[in-house]
Coordinates of C-alpha atoms in Angstrom, one line a residue:
Chain A
M1 CA -0.1 0.0 0.2
K2 CA 2.9 2.1 0.8
G3 CA 3.5 2.6 -2.9
V4 CA 0.6 3.7 -3.9
K5 CA 0.3 6.6 -1.0
N6 CA 3.5 7.6 -2.3
N7 CA 2.6 8.2 -6.1
S8 CA -0.6 9.3 -5.6
I9 CA 0.8 12.9 -5.4
W10 CA 3.0 12.9 -8.7
L11 CA -0.2 11.0 -10.4
D12 CA -2.7 13.7 -9.0
A13 CA 0.1 16.1 -10.2
F14 CA 0.7 15.3 -13.4
F15 CA -3.3 15.1 -13.8
K16 CA -3.7 18.8 -12.8
L17 CA -0.6 19.8 -15.3
K18 CA -2.3 17.6 -18.2
K19 CA -5.7 19.8 -17.6
N20 CA -4.1 23.0 -17.4
K21 CA -3.1 23.9 -21.3
L22 CA -1.1 26.3 -20.9
A23 CA 1.0 24.8 -19.3
F24 CA 1.0 21.6 -21.4
T25 CA 2.3 23.7 -24.4
C26 CA 5.2 25.2 -21.8
L27 CA 6.3 21.3 -21.1
I28 CA 6.3 21.3 -25.2
I29 CA 8.0 23.9 -25.4
I30 CA 10.9 23.6 -22.8
I31 CA 11.1 20.0 -24.3
F32 CA 11.5 21.9 -27.7
Y33 CA 14.6 23.5 -26.5
F34 CA 16.6 20.7 -25.5
A35 CA 15.7 18.7 -28.7
A36 CA 17.0 21.7 -30.4
G37 CA 19.9 21.9 -27.9
L38 CA 20.7 18.4 -28.0
L39 CA 21.0 18.9 -31.9
C40 CA 22.9 21.6 -32.3
A41 CA 24.9 19.6 -30.0
L42 CA 25.8 16.5 -31.9
G43 CA 26.0 18.6 -34.7
V44 CA 23.4 17.7 -36.6
L45 CA 21.2 21.4 -36.6
F46 CA 23.1 24.8 -37.7
P47 CA 26.4 22.9 -38.2
H48 CA 28.0 25.9 -40.0
Y49 CA 27.3 28.5 -36.5
A50 CA 31.1 29.2 -36.4
L51 CA 31.4 29.7 -40.3
T52 CA 33.1 33.1 -40.8
N53 CA 32.8 34.7 -44.0
N54 CA 34.1 38.7 -43.7
D55 CA 32.3 39.9 -47.1
R56 CA 29.2 38.9 -45.4
S57 CA 29.6 41.3 -41.9
Y58 CA 26.6 42.7 -40.7
L59 CA 23.4 41.6 -43.6
P60 CA 20.3 42.6 -42.6
P61 CA 17.5 39.8 -42.1
S62 CA 16.4 38.3 -45.5
P63 CA 15.1 35.0 -46.6
E64 CA 18.8 33.2 -46.8
D65 CA 19.3 34.5 -43.5
W66 CA 16.2 35.0 -41.6
F67 CA 18.5 37.0 -38.6
G68 CA 20.9 38.3 -40.6
T69 CA 24.6 37.7 -40.1
D70 CA 26.9 39.0 -37.2
I71 CA 30.5 41.2 -37.6
F72 CA 32.4 38.4 -38.6
G73 CA 29.6 37.1 -41.4
R74 CA 28.3 34.4 -39.2
D75 CA 24.3 33.7 -39.6
V76 CA 23.3 35.1 -36.3
L77 CA 20.3 32.8 -36.4
A78 CA 22.6 29.6 -36.2
R79 CA 24.1 31.2 -33.2
S80 CA 21.7 31.9 -31.3
F81 CA 20.2 28.2 -31.6
H82 CA 23.4 27.5 -30.2
G83 CA 23.2 29.6 -27.7
I84 CA 20.4 27.1 -26.4
K85 CA 23.0 24.2 -25.8
I86 CA 25.3 26.6 -23.6
S87 CA 21.9 28.2 -21.8
L88 CA 20.6 24.3 -20.9
T89 CA 24.4 23.6 -20.0
V90 CA 24.3 26.2 -17.6
G91 CA 20.7 26.0 -15.9
L92 CA 21.2 22.3 -15.4
A93 CA 24.8 21.4 -14.5
G94 CA 24.7 24.9 -12.1
T95 CA 21.4 24.2 -11.0
G96 CA 22.2 20.8 -10.2
L97 CA 25.0 21.4 -8.2
S98 CA 23.1 23.8 -6.0
V99 CA 20.4 21.7 -5.9
V100 CA 22.6 19.2 -4.6
I101 CA 24.5 21.2 -1.8
G102 CA 21.6 22.7 -0.9
S103 CA 19.5 19.5 -0.4
I104 CA 22.6 17.8 1.4
F105 CA 23.5 20.5 3.9
G106 CA 19.9 21.3 4.3
A107 CA 18.6 17.1 5.1
I108 CA 21.9 17.4 7.3
A109 CA 21.3 20.6 9.4
G110 CA 17.4 19.3 10.1
Y111 CA 17.9 16.0 10.8
F112 CA 20.7 16.3 13.3
G113 CA 20.2 20.0 14.7
K114 CA 22.5 20.9 17.6
V115 CA 26.5 22.1 16.8
T116 CA 25.9 20.7 12.9
D117 CA 23.2 22.8 12.9
D118 CA 24.0 25.7 14.0
L119 CA 27.4 25.4 11.2
I120 CA 25.5 25.3 8.6
V121 CA 22.8 28.0 9.9
W122 CA 26.0 29.8 9.7
L123 CA 27.9 29.5 6.6
Y124 CA 24.2 30.4 4.5
T125 CA 23.4 33.1 7.0
T126 CA 27.3 34.7 5.8
L127 CA 26.4 34.0 2.1
D128 CA 23.0 35.7 2.5
T129 CA 24.2 38.6 3.9
I130 CA 26.7 39.4 0.9
P131 CA 24.0 40.1 -2.3
Y132 CA 24.3 37.6 -4.8
I133 CA 25.6 39.5 -7.5
L134 CA 28.3 40.6 -5.8
L135 CA 29.1 37.0 -4.6
L136 CA 28.4 35.3 -8.0
A137 CA 30.8 37.8 -9.8
G138 CA 33.6 38.0 -6.9
M139 CA 33.5 33.8 -7.1
S140 CA 33.1 33.3 -11.1
F141 CA 36.1 36.5 -10.8
V142 CA 38.8 34.2 -8.5
L143 CA 37.9 30.9 -11.0
G144 CA 38.2 32.3 -14.0
G145 CA 36.2 32.8 -17.0
G146 CA 35.1 29.5 -18.9
L147 CA 31.8 27.4 -18.9
G148 CA 32.7 24.9 -16.5
T149 CA 33.8 27.4 -13.7
L150 CA 30.4 29.3 -15.0
C151 CA 28.2 26.4 -13.9
F152 CA 30.2 26.1 -10.9
A153 CA 30.1 29.8 -9.6
I154 CA 26.7 29.6 -9.9
G155 CA 26.5 26.1 -8.2
I156 CA 27.9 26.8 -5.1
T157 CA 26.5 30.2 -4.3
S158 CA 22.9 29.7 -4.7
W159 CA 21.8 27.0 -2.7
V160 CA 21.1 29.2 0.1
N161 CA 17.2 29.3 -0.2
L162 CA 17.1 25.9 -1.2
C163 CA 19.1 24.7 2.1
R164 CA 16.9 26.6 4.5
L165 CA 13.3 25.2 3.3
I166 CA 15.2 21.7 3.2
R167 CA 16.1 22.3 6.7
A168 CA 12.9 23.6 8.1
E169 CA 10.8 20.6 6.2
F170 CA 13.6 18.1 7.8
M171 CA 12.9 19.5 11.3
K172 CA 9.4 19.2 11.4
H173 CA 9.5 15.7 9.8
R174 CA 12.1 14.2 12.5
E175 CA 9.5 14.6 15.3
K176 CA 6.9 12.2 13.3
E177 CA 6.0 9.1 13.8
Y178 CA 7.0 7.6 10.9
V179 CA 10.4 8.7 11.5
H180 CA 10.3 7.0 15.7
A181 CA 9.1 3.5 14.0
A182 CA 11.5 3.5 11.3
T183 CA 14.0 4.3 14.7
A184 CA 12.5 1.6 16.2
I185 CA 12.9 -0.9 13.8
G186 CA 17.0 0.0 13.7
S187 CA 17.0 1.9 10.9
S188 CA 20.1 3.9 10.3
H189 CA 20.5 7.5 10.1
F190 CA 21.3 7.4 6.7
R191 CA 18.8 5.6 5.9
K192 CA 15.8 7.8 8.0
I193 CA 17.2 10.4 6.0
F194 CA 17.4 9.5 2.4
V195 CA 14.8 6.9 1.9
H196 CA 12.1 8.1 4.5
I197 CA 12.4 11.7 4.9
F198 CA 13.3 12.1 1.4
P199 CA 10.5 11.5 -1.1
N200 CA 8.5 13.4 1.1
V201 CA 10.8 16.8 0.2
F202 CA 11.4 16.2 -3.2
H203 CA 8.3 18.1 -4.7
I204 CA 10.6 21.3 -2.9
I205 CA 13.9 20.3 -4.8
I206 CA 11.4 20.1 -8.1
I207 CA 10.3 23.4 -7.9
N208 CA 13.3 25.1 -6.9
F209 CA 14.8 23.0 -9.6
S210 CA 12.7 25.1 -12.2
L211 CA 12.7 28.1 -10.7
G212 CA 17.1 27.6 -10.2
F213 CA 17.2 27.0 -13.4
I214 CA 15.7 30.6 -15.2
G215 CA 18.2 32.1 -11.9
A216 CA 20.9 30.2 -13.6
I217 CA 20.4 31.3 -17.7
K218 CA 19.7 34.7 -16.5
S219 CA 23.2 34.5 -14.5
E220 CA 24.8 34.3 -17.6
V221 CA 23.7 37.1 -19.5
I222 CA 24.8 39.1 -16.1
L223 CA 28.4 37.6 -15.8
S224 CA 29.0 37.6 -19.7
Y225 CA 28.3 42.0 -19.7
L226 CA 30.5 41.8 -16.5
G227 CA 33.3 40.2 -18.9
L228 CA 32.8 37.2 -16.7
G229 CA 31.4 34.9 -18.8
V230 CA 32.2 31.7 -21.4
E231 CA 35.2 32.2 -23.8
P232 CA 34.7 34.6 -26.3
G233 CA 34.0 33.1 -29.6
T234 CA 31.7 31.0 -27.7
P235 CA 27.8 31.3 -29.3
S236 CA 26.0 32.3 -26.1
W237 CA 23.0 34.1 -25.4
G238 CA 25.3 36.3 -22.6
L239 CA 28.1 37.5 -25.1
M240 CA 25.2 38.0 -27.9
I241 CA 23.2 40.3 -25.7
T242 CA 26.5 42.2 -24.8
D243 CA 27.3 43.0 -28.1
A244 CA 24.5 44.1 -29.3
R245 CA 25.4 47.5 -27.1
L246 CA 27.6 48.7 -29.9
E247 CA 26.1 46.3 -32.7
L248 CA 23.1 48.7 -31.8
S249 CA 24.5 52.3 -32.2
R250 CA 26.0 50.9 -35.6
G251 CA 21.9 50.3 -36.2
V252 CA 22.5 46.8 -36.3
W253 CA 19.4 44.9 -34.0
W254 CA 18.4 42.0 -35.4
G255 CA 21.9 39.5 -32.7
L256 CA 19.8 41.4 -30.0
A257 CA 16.5 40.4 -31.1
A258 CA 17.4 37.1 -32.2
A259 CA 19.5 36.5 -28.7
S260 CA 16.8 37.9 -26.8
A261 CA 13.4 36.0 -27.9
L262 CA 15.0 32.8 -28.1
M263 CA 15.8 33.4 -24.4
F264 CA 12.5 35.2 -23.8
I265 CA 10.7 32.2 -24.5
L266 CA 12.3 29.6 -23.3
V267 CA 12.0 32.1 -20.1
L268 CA 8.2 32.9 -20.1
A269 CA 8.0 29.1 -20.6
F270 CA 10.0 28.1 -17.4
N271 CA 8.0 30.6 -15.1
L272 CA 4.6 29.3 -16.3
F273 CA 5.6 25.7 -16.3
T274 CA 7.5 26.4 -12.3
D275 CA 3.8 27.9 -11.3
A276 CA 2.3 25.4 -12.7
L277 CA 3.8 23.2 -11.0
R278 CA 3.8 25.0 -8.0
E279 CA 0.2 24.5 -7.7
A280 CA 0.2 20.7 -9.1
L281 CA 2.6 20.0 -6.2
D282 CA 1.9 22.1 -3.6
P283 CA -0.3 24.8 -2.9
K284 CA 0.6 26.3 -0.2
L285 CA 3.7 26.7 -1.0
R286 CA 2.2 29.4 -3.8
G287 CA 4.5 32.2 -3.8
K288 CA 6.6 31.5 -1.2
L289 CA 9.6 30.1 -3.2
Chain B
M1 CA 13.5 44.9 23.5
L2 CA 17.0 46.4 24.0
K3 CA 18.2 43.3 25.6
Y4 CA 17.2 41.8 22.2
V5 CA 18.6 44.6 19.9
L6 CA 22.1 43.6 21.9
K7 CA 21.6 40.1 21.3
R8 CA 21.0 40.7 17.3
L9 CA 24.0 42.6 17.7
L10 CA 26.3 40.2 19.2
Y11 CA 24.9 37.4 16.9
M12 CA 26.3 39.5 14.4
I13 CA 29.9 39.4 14.4
P14 CA 30.5 35.7 13.9
I15 CA 28.5 36.3 10.5
L16 CA 30.5 39.1 9.7
L17 CA 34.1 37.0 10.6
G18 CA 32.3 34.9 8.5
V19 CA 31.9 37.4 5.9
T20 CA 35.9 38.8 6.0
L21 CA 36.7 34.9 5.8
I22 CA 34.9 34.4 2.5
T23 CA 35.9 37.5 1.2
F24 CA 39.8 37.0 2.4
L25 CA 39.6 33.2 1.2
L26 CA 38.3 34.4 -2.6
F27 CA 40.8 37.0 -3.0
N28 CA 43.8 36.0 -1.2
V29 CA 43.8 32.3 -1.3
V30 CA 41.6 31.1 -4.2
G31 CA 42.4 34.0 -6.6
G32 CA 46.2 33.5 -7.1
D33 CA 49.0 35.9 -6.0
P34 CA 47.0 39.3 -5.5
A35 CA 50.4 41.4 -5.9
L36 CA 50.3 39.8 -9.9
Q37 CA 47.1 42.1 -10.3
A38 CA 48.3 44.6 -7.8
A39 CA 51.4 45.5 -9.8
G40 CA 49.8 45.2 -13.8
R41 CA 50.4 43.0 -16.7
Y42 CA 54.0 44.2 -17.3
A43 CA 55.9 44.6 -13.9
T44 CA 58.6 42.9 -13.4
P45 CA 59.8 40.7 -10.3
E46 CA 61.6 43.4 -8.3
Q47 CA 58.5 45.7 -8.9
V48 CA 56.4 42.6 -7.8
Q49 CA 58.2 42.1 -4.6
L50 CA 57.7 45.7 -4.3
V51 CA 54.0 46.1 -3.8
K52 CA 54.1 42.5 -2.2
A53 CA 55.5 45.0 0.6
E54 CA 54.0 47.4 0.1
L55 CA 50.2 45.9 0.0
G56 CA 51.4 43.6 3.1
L57 CA 51.2 40.3 1.2
D58 CA 55.0 39.0 2.4
R59 CA 53.8 38.0 5.7
G60 CA 51.9 34.8 6.0
L61 CA 48.0 34.3 5.3
P62 CA 46.7 34.7 8.9
A63 CA 48.8 37.2 9.7
Q64 CA 47.1 38.9 6.4
Y65 CA 44.0 38.2 7.7
L66 CA 44.7 39.6 10.4
F67 CA 45.6 42.9 8.9
F68 CA 42.5 43.0 6.7
V69 CA 39.9 42.4 10.2
K70 CA 42.3 45.3 11.4
Q71 CA 41.5 47.4 8.7
I72 CA 37.9 46.7 8.6
V73 CA 37.4 46.9 12.7
S74 CA 38.9 50.7 12.2
F75 CA 36.4 51.3 9.4
D76 CA 39.9 51.9 7.2
F77 CA 39.5 49.8 3.4
G78 CA 43.2 51.1 2.4
R79 CA 43.0 52.4 -1.6
S80 CA 42.0 51.3 -4.5
W81 CA 44.1 49.7 -6.7
S82 CA 43.6 51.5 -10.1
T83 CA 42.0 55.0 -8.9
K84 CA 44.6 55.3 -5.7
Q85 CA 41.9 57.6 -3.7
T86 CA 41.3 56.1 -0.1
I87 CA 38.1 53.6 -0.8
S88 CA 36.2 55.5 1.9
K89 CA 36.0 58.3 0.2
M90 CA 35.2 57.1 -3.1
I91 CA 32.1 55.4 -1.1
M92 CA 31.0 58.2 -0.1
D93 CA 30.9 60.4 -3.2
G94 CA 29.2 57.3 -4.9
V95 CA 26.1 57.3 -2.5
G96 CA 24.5 60.5 -3.5
A97 CA 24.5 59.4 -7.3
S98 CA 23.4 56.2 -6.4
L99 CA 20.8 57.3 -4.1
S100 CA 19.0 60.0 -6.7
L101 CA 18.6 57.1 -8.9
T102 CA 17.8 54.2 -6.9
I103 CA 15.1 56.1 -3.9
P104 CA 12.7 57.3 -7.0
A105 CA 12.8 54.7 -8.8
F106 CA 12.3 51.9 -5.8
F107 CA 9.6 54.4 -4.3
L108 CA 7.7 54.3 -7.6
T109 CA 7.9 51.0 -8.3
V110 CA 6.5 49.9 -5.0
F111 CA 3.3 52.8 -5.6
L112 CA 2.9 50.9 -8.3
S113 CA 2.8 47.8 -7.7
I114 CA 1.2 48.0 -4.9
S115 CA -1.8 49.5 -6.8
I116 CA -2.0 47.3 -9.5
A117 CA -2.0 44.3 -6.8
L118 CA -4.6 46.0 -4.9
L119 CA -6.8 46.4 -8.7
I120 CA -5.9 42.4 -8.8
A121 CA -6.7 41.6 -5.2
Y122 CA -10.0 43.2 -6.2
F123 CA -10.7 41.2 -9.5
R124 CA -8.9 38.4 -8.2
G125 CA -10.0 34.6 -10.0
T126 CA -11.2 36.7 -13.1
F127 CA -9.5 37.3 -16.2
V128 CA -8.1 40.1 -15.7
D129 CA -6.0 39.0 -12.0
R130 CA -4.7 35.4 -14.5
A131 CA -3.9 38.0 -17.4
I132 CA -2.2 40.5 -15.3
F133 CA -0.1 37.7 -13.8
V134 CA 0.9 36.3 -16.8
I135 CA 2.2 39.7 -18.4
C136 CA 3.9 39.8 -14.8
L137 CA 5.7 36.5 -15.7
A138 CA 6.7 37.1 -19.2
A139 CA 8.0 40.7 -17.9
I140 CA 10.8 39.0 -15.3
S141 CA 11.7 36.9 -18.4
L142 CA 13.3 39.1 -20.1
S143 CA 17.1 40.1 -19.2
S144 CA 17.0 43.4 -17.1
L145 CA 20.0 44.0 -20.2
V146 CA 17.5 43.8 -22.7
Y147 CA 15.2 46.0 -20.9
I148 CA 18.4 48.4 -20.9
L149 CA 19.8 47.8 -24.5
Y150 CA 15.9 48.4 -26.1
M151 CA 15.0 51.6 -23.7
Q152 CA 18.0 52.8 -24.1
Y153 CA 18.4 52.8 -27.8
Y154 CA 14.6 53.3 -28.9
F155 CA 14.1 56.0 -26.6
S156 CA 17.3 57.9 -26.4
F157 CA 19.2 56.9 -30.0
Q158 CA 15.8 56.4 -32.6
L159 CA 13.6 58.8 -30.7
G160 CA 16.6 61.1 -29.0
L161 CA 13.9 62.0 -25.9
F162 CA 17.0 61.8 -23.7
P163 CA 20.8 61.5 -23.3
I164 CA 22.1 58.9 -24.1
S165 CA 24.6 58.7 -20.9
G166 CA 25.9 61.4 -19.4
W167 CA 25.8 62.9 -15.1
S168 CA 25.7 66.2 -13.5
P169 CA 27.3 67.0 -10.1
D170 CA 24.3 69.7 -9.4
W171 CA 20.8 68.0 -8.3
L172 CA 18.8 69.4 -10.4
E173 CA 20.1 69.1 -13.2
R174 CA 20.7 65.7 -13.2
W175 CA 17.0 64.7 -13.6
E176 CA 18.2 65.1 -17.3
Y177 CA 20.4 62.5 -17.2
L178 CA 18.2 60.2 -14.4
T179 CA 14.8 60.3 -16.0
L180 CA 15.4 57.5 -18.7
P181 CA 17.1 55.0 -16.4
I182 CA 14.4 55.6 -13.5
F183 CA 11.9 54.5 -15.9
I184 CA 14.1 51.7 -16.9
F185 CA 14.5 50.4 -13.1
V186 CA 10.8 50.4 -12.7
S187 CA 10.1 48.8 -15.7
I188 CA 12.9 45.8 -14.8
S189 CA 11.2 45.8 -11.3
L190 CA 7.5 46.3 -11.7
G191 CA 6.6 42.8 -12.9
G192 CA 8.5 40.3 -9.6
S193 CA 6.8 43.4 -7.5
V194 CA 3.2 43.4 -8.8
I195 CA 3.6 39.4 -8.2
F196 CA 5.0 40.0 -4.5
Y197 CA 2.3 42.3 -3.5
R198 CA -0.5 39.9 -4.7
T199 CA 0.6 37.1 -2.6
I200 CA 0.5 39.2 0.6
F201 CA -3.1 40.8 -0.4
M202 CA -4.2 36.9 -1.2
D203 CA -2.7 36.2 2.1
E204 CA -5.1 38.5 3.6
I205 CA -8.0 38.2 1.6
F206 CA -8.8 34.9 3.0
Q207 CA -8.1 35.9 6.8
D208 CA -11.2 35.9 9.4
Y209 CA -11.1 39.5 10.1
V210 CA -12.0 39.8 6.2
R211 CA -15.2 37.7 6.2
T212 CA -16.5 39.5 9.6
A213 CA -15.9 42.6 8.1
R214 CA -17.8 42.1 4.4
A215 CA -20.5 40.1 7.1
K216 CA -21.1 43.2 8.7
G217 CA -22.2 45.7 5.3
L218 CA -18.7 47.3 4.7
S219 CA -18.6 47.7 1.1
H220 CA -15.8 45.2 -1.2
T221 CA -13.9 48.4 -1.5
A222 CA -14.6 49.8 1.7
V223 CA -12.9 46.3 3.0
L224 CA -9.8 46.3 0.8
F225 CA -8.7 49.7 0.8
K226 CA -8.9 50.4 5.0
H227 CA -8.6 46.5 6.2
I228 CA -6.7 44.5 3.7
L229 CA -4.3 47.2 2.9
R230 CA -3.2 48.8 6.6
N231 CA -3.1 44.7 8.0
A232 CA -0.9 44.3 4.4
L233 CA 0.9 47.3 5.8
I234 CA 2.8 45.7 8.5
P235 CA 4.6 43.3 5.5
I236 CA 5.3 46.1 3.1
I237 CA 6.7 48.2 5.7
T238 CA 9.6 45.5 6.4
I239 CA 10.4 44.7 2.7
V240 CA 10.9 47.9 2.0
V241 CA 13.4 48.6 4.6
I242 CA 15.1 44.7 4.0
E243 CA 16.0 46.3 0.1
M244 CA 17.5 50.2 2.1
P245 CA 21.5 48.6 1.6
A246 CA 20.6 47.4 -1.8
L247 CA 19.4 51.1 -2.7
I248 CA 22.5 52.4 -1.4
L249 CA 25.0 50.3 -3.6
G250 CA 22.7 51.2 -6.5
S251 CA 22.8 49.6 -9.6
L252 CA 25.4 47.9 -11.2
L253 CA 24.6 47.5 -14.6
L254 CA 22.6 51.0 -14.6
E255 CA 24.9 52.8 -13.5
S256 CA 27.8 51.4 -15.9
Y257 CA 25.5 51.8 -18.4
F258 CA 24.3 55.3 -18.6
G259 CA 27.7 56.7 -16.7
I260 CA 26.1 57.2 -13.4
P261 CA 29.0 57.8 -10.9
G262 CA 27.6 55.8 -8.2
L263 CA 28.2 52.4 -6.1
G264 CA 27.5 50.4 -8.7
G265 CA 29.3 51.8 -11.2
M266 CA 32.4 51.7 -8.9
I267 CA 32.0 48.0 -8.4
F268 CA 31.8 47.3 -12.0
Q269 CA 35.0 49.6 -12.6
A270 CA 36.4 47.6 -10.0
L271 CA 35.7 44.0 -11.3
Q272 CA 36.7 45.2 -14.3
S273 CA 39.9 46.1 -13.4
A274 CA 40.3 43.0 -10.9
D275 CA 40.9 45.7 -8.1
F276 CA 40.4 43.7 -5.3
P277 CA 40.1 46.2 -1.9
V278 CA 37.1 47.4 -3.6
I279 CA 35.6 44.8 -4.3
K280 CA 36.3 43.5 -1.0
A281 CA 35.3 46.6 0.9
M282 CA 32.2 46.5 -0.2
T283 CA 31.4 43.3 0.0
F284 CA 31.7 43.5 3.9
I285 CA 30.2 46.8 3.5
S286 CA 27.0 45.1 1.9
A287 CA 26.2 42.6 4.0
F288 CA 26.9 45.2 7.5
L289 CA 24.4 47.3 5.8
Y290 CA 22.0 43.8 4.6
M291 CA 22.5 43.0 8.7
I292 CA 21.7 46.1 10.3
F293 CA 18.6 47.0 7.8
Q294 CA 17.5 43.1 8.9
L295 CA 17.4 44.0 12.2
I296 CA 15.7 47.6 11.8
S297 CA 13.4 46.2 9.7
D298 CA 12.1 43.3 12.5
V299 CA 11.8 45.8 15.1
L300 CA 9.7 47.5 13.4
Y301 CA 8.4 44.6 13.3
V302 CA 7.2 44.6 16.8
V303 CA 6.8 48.3 16.9
V304 CA 3.8 47.6 14.3
D305 CA 2.2 44.8 15.0
P306 CA 2.1 44.6 19.1
K307 CA 0.9 41.4 18.5
V308 CA 4.5 39.9 17.4
Q309 CA 7.2 39.1 20.0
L310 CA 11.0 38.7 19.9
K311 CA 12.6 36.0 21.4

């Protein structure tokens, strides 16, 4: 019977999401982006994105090049699509790391309490008092540029919110009967944390992952502007948007238009989907994350 | 109350020590040799040695850390590596510029978003509510950089309504340069702000006192403005106070784009030129401000709502 009860919240959420047409459309858009990013990474879609041709510099949009060309004559549409690959990598790796740190620290702090709790609370309170953009910029600065360090910097600076939520949940759950029952039959701490309590807080992690994903994609743009993003020449939305500052003064608007439109659609789909997800999984949490 | 404030002030010490430890670890240990950064790219080894001695970097790490903490305790952050000015003077010069951008922009945002959120609360559950909510989500889905680029391009470059960038030390003359940045600030933050205040009003709207007020015959509008708004003022005041440090620090993006000589622009410059003392000082100061205003907001909470007890 345990299995049935465990599934019901997820099945319930699934049916709720299926009924919500807007959320379902957003999910399809997100899947489309992941497919496009994967196809770009595999070299199937737009393999010519790095092809330069100086005779074709800054061509305006035309039937051949839908979004024109950039300073080196490269196809802007192709580069924006390859930007999906970079953004999704930053989103998945950066947020993945932050979710792992946040949930493990939160679980340990909430479950064990006492000195462990004090130490972890001290650590995240300290991080939390530093403005996020300064912390992230400082971290990326000392680590140096590049995709890998960018994901790492985002990961180790953005786990505080999740950690706080998970800690509070674990403090509540560790006193519940099912955990006492697990203690009575001799379960280890590890088993109680990961097998018994974790499934009960998993929905918070899912919602937070989705929110973090949006934050990571936006952070990539800001860090690129600060000169702390991926290597120059990489087709990333952040770099394209940063380059647009000089391009706009020459009347070249298509680089900014292509990158910001692709980014806007993805982030909006994620935002709408997250909202629906939140409502489906835990209506009490609405607006609280 | 006094005991509580003292306790909170004492609790700030380990946190602030943590902040110094993190910035020290980042910039003096992980970030490689700061003397190489300070001396510049083309320095000879002798010059680097000289800079090392000058900055006290030839001592061991614990001694360097103690020196850093001592600097902070005496509120003397040393000099910037790039402008050679004292950092405390740079901060004093920058605060006014930052505040003249952020204060009007922030209060305009708060006023507009509370009005819109009240409107949504009035139409809750209807199509209007949903539509405004989706528009707000769309507004926060655009990168703030995109807002700045498009709006600067359109209003300054295309229409020529505002100067592209610039600054005037005179308080009255600088409004010409500040109007567009303020307008952009409001556009960037409005969406998220409306969603936030909507949540606050929605929390209040299902309280018992609202039902009682409606039951005794008060109109929908009267309840909204007299009862709900007044009760929602408590979370609103605390949030406004918590936002203050961010306002003092200014806006990194807007100030660097529009050439506003505030603290945000200063941090931007420091990041561009690897000016470690400025970054370290700003990190510490912002953490300090954040904690002070957090405490003020908690105390205010008790002052406006006597039901809340401080522990």
